[in-house]
CSV table of C-alpha atoms in Angstrom, one decimal:
chain,number,residue,atom,x,y,z
A,8,MET,CA,-1.8,-26.0,21.1
A,9,LEU,CA,-5.1,-24.1,21.3
A,10,ALA,CA,-3.2,-20.9,22.1
A,11,PHE,CA,-0.9,-21.5,19.1
A,12,SER,CA,-3.7,-22.1,16.6
A,13,MET,CA,-5.8,-19.2,17.9
A,14,THR,CA,-2.9,-16.8,17.7
A,15,SER,CA,-2.2,-18.0,14.1
A,16,VAL,CA,-5.8,-17.6,13.1
A,17,ILE,CA,-5.8,-14.0,14.4
A,18,ALA,CA,-2.5,-13.2,12.8
A,19,PHE,CA,-3.8,-14.6,9.4
A,20,ALA,CA,-7.0,-12.5,9.7
A,21,MET,CA,-4.8,-9.4,10.4
A,22,TYR,CA,-2.6,-10.2,7.3
A,23,LEU,CA,-5.8,-10.6,5.2
A,24,VAL,CA,-7.0,-7.2,6.3
A,25,LEU,CA,-3.6,-5.7,5.4
A,26,THR,CA,-3.5,-7.1,1.9
A,27,LEU,CA,-7.1,-6.4,0.9
A,28,PHE,CA,-7.7,-5.7,-2.8
A,29,SER,CA,-4.5,-7.4,-3.9
A,30,GLY,CA,-5.9,-9.9,-6.4
A,31,ASN,CA,-8.8,-11.9,-7.6
A,32,VAL,CA,-9.2,-15.0,-5.3
A,33,GLY,CA,-11.9,-13.3,-3.3
A,34,LEU,CA,-10.2,-10.0,-2.6
A,35,TRP,CA,-6.7,-11.5,-2.4
A,36,SER,CA,-4.0,-12.9,-4.7
A,37,VAL,CA,-2.7,-16.5,-4.4
A,38,GLU,CA,0.8,-15.3,-3.5
A,39,GLU,CA,-0.5,-13.1,-0.6
A,40,LEU,CA,-2.6,-16.0,0.7
A,41,ILE,CA,0.4,-18.4,0.8
A,42,ALA,CA,2.8,-15.9,2.3
A,43,GLY,CA,0.2,-14.9,4.8
A,44,ALA,CA,-0.4,-18.5,5.9
A,45,VAL,CA,3.3,-19.1,6.4
A,46,LEU,CA,3.9,-15.9,8.3
A,47,ALA,CA,0.8,-16.5,10.5
A,48,LEU,CA,2.1,-19.9,11.5
A,49,VAL,CA,5.5,-18.4,12.4
A,50,ALA,CA,4.0,-15.5,14.3
A,51,GLY,CA,1.6,-17.8,16.1
A,52,TRP,CA,4.4,-20.0,17.3
A,53,VAL,CA,6.6,-17.1,18.4
A,54,SER,CA,3.9,-15.3,20.3
A,55,ARG,CA,1.7,-18.1,21.5
A,56,ARG,CA,2.3,-17.2,25.1
A,57,VAL,CA,1.6,-13.5,24.6
A,58,LEU,CA,-2.0,-13.5,23.6
A,59,VAL,CA,-3.2,-16.3,25.8
A,60,GLY,CA,-1.4,-16.7,29.2
A,61,GLU,CA,-1.5,-19.5,31.6
A,62,HIS,CA,-4.7,-19.9,33.5
A,63,GLU,CA,-4.1,-19.5,37.2
A,64,ARG,CA,-6.5,-19.9,40.0
A,65,GLY,CA,-8.2,-16.7,41.1
A,66,THR,CA,-7.4,-14.7,38.0
A,67,PRO,CA,-9.8,-13.9,35.2
A,68,SER,CA,-9.8,-16.2,32.2
A,69,PRO,CA,-7.0,-15.6,29.7
A,70,TRP,CA,-9.6,-15.9,26.9
A,71,ARG,CA,-11.7,-13.1,28.1
A,72,MET,CA,-10.5,-10.5,25.5
A,73,LEU,CA,-12.0,-12.7,22.7
A,74,ASN,CA,-15.5,-12.0,24.1
A,75,PRO,CA,-17.1,-9.7,21.6
A,76,LEU,CA,-18.9,-7.8,24.3
A,77,ARG,CA,-15.6,-6.7,25.8
A,78,LEU,CA,-14.4,-5.5,22.4
A,79,LEU,CA,-17.6,-3.6,21.8
A,80,LEU,CA,-17.2,-2.0,25.2
A,81,PHE,CA,-13.7,-1.1,24.3
A,82,SER,CA,-14.8,0.6,21.1
A,83,ALA,CA,-17.5,2.5,23.0
A,84,TYR,CA,-15.0,3.6,25.6
A,85,PHE,CA,-12.6,4.7,22.8
A,86,VAL,CA,-15.0,6.9,20.9
A,87,GLY,CA,-16.8,8.1,24.0
A,88,PRO,CA,-15.2,9.1,27.3
A,89,PHE,CA,-11.6,8.5,26.0
A,90,PHE,CA,-11.8,10.7,23.0
A,91,VAL,CA,-13.6,13.5,24.9
A,92,ALA,CA,-10.8,13.4,27.5
A,93,LEU,CA,-8.1,13.4,24.8
A,94,ALA,CA,-9.7,16.5,23.1
A,95,ARG,CA,-9.9,18.2,26.5
A,96,ALA,CA,-6.3,17.2,27.2
A,97,ASN,CA,-5.2,19.1,24.1
A,98,VAL,CA,-7.1,22.3,25.1
A,99,ASP,CA,-5.6,22.0,28.6
A,100,VAL,CA,-2.1,21.6,27.3
A,101,ALA,CA,-2.6,24.6,24.9
A,102,TYR,CA,-3.8,26.7,27.8
A,103,ARG,CA,-0.7,25.8,29.9
A,104,ILE,CA,1.6,26.4,27.0
A,105,VAL,CA,0.2,29.9,26.5
A,106,THR,CA,0.0,30.9,30.1
A,107,GLY,CA,2.9,28.9,31.5
A,108,ARG,CA,0.8,28.1,34.6
A,109,ILE,CA,2.0,24.8,35.9
A,110,ARG,CA,2.2,23.2,39.3
A,111,PRO,CA,3.8,19.8,38.7
A,112,GLY,CA,4.2,16.9,41.0
A,113,ILE,CA,4.1,13.1,41.2
A,114,VAL,CA,1.1,11.7,43.1
A,115,LYS,CA,0.1,8.2,44.0
A,116,PHE,CA,-3.2,6.4,43.8
A,117,GLN,CA,-4.5,2.9,44.3
A,118,SER,CA,-6.1,1.6,41.1
A,119,GLY,CA,-7.5,-1.7,42.4
A,120,LEU,CA,-6.7,-3.4,39.1
A,121,LYS,CA,-5.2,-6.9,39.2
A,122,THR,CA,-4.4,-7.9,35.7
A,123,ASP,CA,-1.5,-6.7,33.5
A,124,LEU,CA,-3.8,-5.9,30.6
A,125,GLY,CA,-6.1,-3.7,32.8
A,126,ARG,CA,-3.1,-1.8,34.2
A,127,THR,CA,-1.7,-1.3,30.7
A,128,LEU,CA,-5.0,0.0,29.5
A,129,LEU,CA,-5.3,2.4,32.5
A,130,ALA,CA,-1.7,3.6,32.2
A,131,ASN,CA,-2.1,4.4,28.5
A,132,SER,CA,-5.4,6.1,29.1
A,133,ILE,CA,-3.9,8.2,31.9
A,134,THR,CA,-1.0,9.3,29.7
A,135,LEU,CA,-3.4,10.5,27.0
A,136,THR,CA,-5.8,12.4,29.2
A,137,PRO,CA,-5.8,15.9,30.8
A,138,GLY,CA,-2.8,16.8,32.8
A,139,THR,CA,-1.5,13.4,33.8
A,140,LEU,CA,1.3,11.1,32.7
A,141,SER,CA,2.0,7.7,34.2
A,142,VAL,CA,5.5,7.4,35.5
A,143,ASP,CA,5.6,4.1,37.4
A,144,VAL,CA,3.4,1.2,38.5
A,145,ASP,CA,4.0,-1.0,41.5
A,146,ASP,CA,3.7,-4.6,40.2
A,147,GLU,CA,2.6,-6.1,43.5
A,148,THR,CA,0.1,-3.7,44.9
A,149,GLY,CA,-1.1,-2.0,41.7
A,150,ASP,CA,-0.3,1.5,42.9
A,151,PHE,CA,0.1,4.1,40.1
A,152,TYR,CA,2.6,6.9,40.3
A,153,VAL,CA,1.4,9.7,38.1
A,154,HIS,CA,3.0,12.9,37.1
A,155,TRP,CA,0.3,15.6,37.4
A,156,ILE,CA,0.9,18.9,35.7
A,157,ASN,CA,-1.4,20.9,38.0
A,158,VAL,CA,-1.5,19.4,41.5
A,159,THR,CA,-4.5,20.7,43.3
A,160,ASP,CA,-4.4,18.2,46.2
A,161,PRO,CA,-1.3,16.0,47.0
A,162,GLU,CA,-3.6,13.4,48.6
A,163,ALA,CA,-6.1,13.3,45.7
A,164,SER,CA,-8.1,10.2,45.1
A,165,ALA,CA,-8.2,8.1,41.9
A,166,GLU,CA,-11.5,9.8,41.1
A,167,ALA,CA,-9.9,13.3,41.2
A,168,ILE,CA,-7.0,12.3,39.1
A,169,CYS,CA,-8.4,10.2,36.3
A,170,GLY,CA,-12.2,10.2,36.7
A,171,SER,CA,-14.0,7.0,35.6
A,172,PHE,CA,-11.0,5.4,33.9
A,173,PRO,CA,-10.2,2.7,36.5
A,174,ALA,CA,-13.9,1.6,36.4
A,175,TRP,CA,-13.8,1.4,32.6
A,176,ALA,CA,-10.5,-0.5,32.6
A,177,ARG,CA,-12.0,-3.0,35.1
A,178,ARG,CA,-15.1,-3.5,33.0
A,179,ILE,CA,-13.1,-3.9,29.7
A,180,ALA,CA,-10.1,-6.0,30.8
A,181,GLU,CA,-10.9,-7.8,34.1
B,11,MET,CA,-15.3,16.0,0.6
B,12,ARG,CA,-12.2,18.0,-0.3
B,13,PHE,CA,-13.3,20.5,2.4
B,14,LEU,CA,-13.6,17.7,5.0
B,15,ILE,CA,-10.1,16.5,4.2
B,16,TYR,CA,-8.8,20.1,4.6
B,17,VAL,CA,-10.5,20.4,8.0
B,18,LEU,CA,-9.1,17.1,9.3
B,19,VAL,CA,-5.6,17.7,8.1
B,20,GLY,CA,-5.8,21.3,9.4
B,21,ILE,CA,-6.8,20.2,12.9
B,22,GLY,CA,-4.1,17.6,12.9
B,23,ILE,CA,-1.3,20.0,11.9
B,24,ALA,CA,-2.5,22.6,14.5
B,25,ALA,CA,-2.3,20.0,17.3
B,26,ASN,CA,1.0,18.6,16.1
B,27,GLY,CA,2.4,22.2,16.0
B,28,LEU,CA,1.2,22.8,19.5
B,29,GLY,CA,3.0,19.6,20.6
B,30,ALA,CA,6.3,20.9,19.1
B,31,PHE,CA,5.7,24.3,20.8
B,32,SER,CA,5.2,22.7,24.2
B,33,LEU,CA,8.8,21.4,24.0
B,34,LEU,CA,10.0,25.0,24.0
B,35,ARG,CA,7.7,26.2,26.8
B,36,PHE,CA,7.9,23.6,29.5
B,37,PRO,CA,10.8,23.3,32.0
B,38,ASP,CA,11.6,19.6,32.3
B,39,VAL,CA,11.3,16.2,30.7
B,40,TYR,CA,8.0,15.2,32.3
B,41,THR,CA,6.0,18.3,31.5
B,42,ARG,CA,7.5,18.2,28.0
B,43,LEU,CA,6.3,14.6,27.6
B,44,HIS,CA,2.8,15.8,28.5
B,45,GLY,CA,2.7,18.2,25.5
B,46,ALA,CA,4.6,15.9,23.1
B,47,THR,CA,2.5,12.8,23.8
B,48,LYS,CA,-1.1,14.2,23.9
B,49,CYS,CA,-0.8,16.7,21.1
B,50,THR,CA,1.0,14.4,18.7
B,51,THR,CA,-1.4,11.6,19.3
B,52,PHE,CA,-4.4,13.8,18.8
B,53,GLY,CA,-2.9,15.5,15.8
B,54,SER,CA,-1.9,12.2,14.2
B,55,ILE,CA,-5.4,10.8,14.7
B,56,PHE,CA,-6.8,13.7,12.5
B,57,THR,CA,-4.1,13.6,9.8
B,58,THR,CA,-4.5,9.9,9.5
B,59,LEU,CA,-8.3,10.3,9.3
B,60,GLY,CA,-7.7,12.8,6.5
B,61,VAL,CA,-5.7,10.1,4.6
B,62,ILE,CA,-8.4,7.5,5.2
B,63,VAL,CA,-11.1,9.8,3.9
B,64,TYR,CA,-9.0,10.6,0.9
B,65,GLY,CA,-8.3,7.0,0.2
B,66,PHE,CA,-11.9,5.9,0.2
B,67,ALA,CA,-13.1,9.0,-1.6
B,68,ARG,CA,-10.6,8.5,-4.4
B,69,GLY,CA,-11.6,4.9,-4.8
B,70,GLY,CA,-9.8,2.1,-6.7
B,71,PRO,CA,-7.7,-0.8,-5.2
B,72,ALA,CA,-4.5,1.2,-4.6
B,73,TYR,CA,-6.2,4.0,-2.7
B,74,GLN,CA,-8.5,1.7,-0.7
B,75,THR,CA,-5.4,-0.3,0.4
B,76,LEU,CA,-3.8,3.0,1.4
B,77,ALA,CA,-6.8,3.8,3.6
B,78,VAL,CA,-6.8,0.4,5.3
B,79,HIS,CA,-3.1,0.6,6.0
B,80,ALA,CA,-3.5,4.1,7.4
B,81,LEU,CA,-6.3,2.8,9.7
B,82,ILE,CA,-4.0,0.0,11.0
B,83,ALA,CA,-1.1,2.5,11.4
B,84,LEU,CA,-3.5,4.6,13.5
B,85,VAL,CA,-4.3,1.7,15.8
B,86,ALA,CA,-0.6,0.9,16.2
B,87,LEU,CA,0.2,4.6,16.9
B,88,LEU,CA,-2.5,4.8,19.6
B,89,ILE,CA,-1.0,1.8,21.4
B,90,THR,CA,2.7,2.6,21.1
B,91,ASN,CA,2.7,6.4,21.6
B,92,PRO,CA,1.5,6.4,25.3
B,93,THR,CA,3.5,3.2,26.0
B,94,GLY,CA,6.7,4.8,24.7
B,95,SER,CA,6.1,8.0,26.6
B,96,HIS,CA,5.5,6.0,29.8
B,97,ALA,CA,8.8,4.1,29.2
B,98,ILE,CA,10.7,7.4,28.7
B,99,ALA,CA,9.2,8.9,31.9
B,100,ARG,CA,10.0,5.7,33.9
B,101,ALA,CA,13.5,5.5,32.6
B,102,ALA,CA,14.1,9.2,33.3
B,103,TYR,CA,12.9,8.8,36.9
B,104,ARG,CA,15.0,5.7,37.4
B,105,SER,CA,18.1,7.4,36.1
B,106,GLY,CA,17.7,10.2,38.6
B,107,VAL,CA,15.9,13.1,36.8
B,108,LYS,CA,13.8,14.8,39.4
B,109,PRO,CA,10.6,16.7,38.3
B,110,LYS,CA,11.5,20.4,38.3
B,111,GLY,CA,9.6,22.6,40.8
B,112,ALA,CA,7.5,19.7,42.0
B,113,VAL,CA,5.1,20.4,44.9
B,114,VAL,CA,4.8,16.7,45.8
B,115,ASP,CA,6.8,13.6,44.9
B,116,ARG,CA,5.3,10.4,46.1
B,117,LEU,CA,7.7,8.2,44.2
B,118,GLU,CA,10.6,9.7,46.1
B,119,GLU,CA,9.0,8.7,49.4
B,120,ARG,CA,8.7,5.1,48.3
B,121,ARG,CA,12.5,4.5,47.9
């Protein structure tokens, strides 16, 4: 019940942001408010298990992403290290397009992340940063299989492949 | 302000063009995904920022709504673009496409 109401509230807030400046009840029109409330209830019911999972022993709290500190950390990560890496990735790809100098291969590393959310965050970060593309993740052990466009060392560590990203993903999502 | 919008859209188009060009230059699906994902995400961030700046600079409810919608589209894009490319890479590997000219293939050794 808590999961359902929380998901609905967030969905409603999202709808309000999307329909900003639509009327004169506050910033919204009456029609939008009613439609938003109905849709938020439906969306909250359908996706109640997605936002907040079951709490199992030994795993982090499913509510942890509602902690504002984590969201702040995520924003800092996004505009800081992540964006710099994304810009570098573009220069890197440009260089490889022009020179055609590639040495591709699929390497493996142990991420040490336990939660699905952390792994998703890391996999998406890897895909958008220099020279790497996540291909597969082992669900049990958390091993990442990464396509690396310029393999310098087949036994490379997580540090060499994706820098500080696993540490960031752990801080944000676990 | 107009100049800022030109710069943002210009960077975006350059990066997107680079992504399209990478499809011609690279040999197989994985390396092409590198170019297609990184460059289009980076390019779309900048074109969308151009739209957001334009929307707020122009003012008025319609344009402010446009800017807010563009911002949300940007967030959705940032989540779905790498996820989609990961799904393509994984599906390609599972259906038997081997990375061309690979020096090492740890995923092969697992099976």
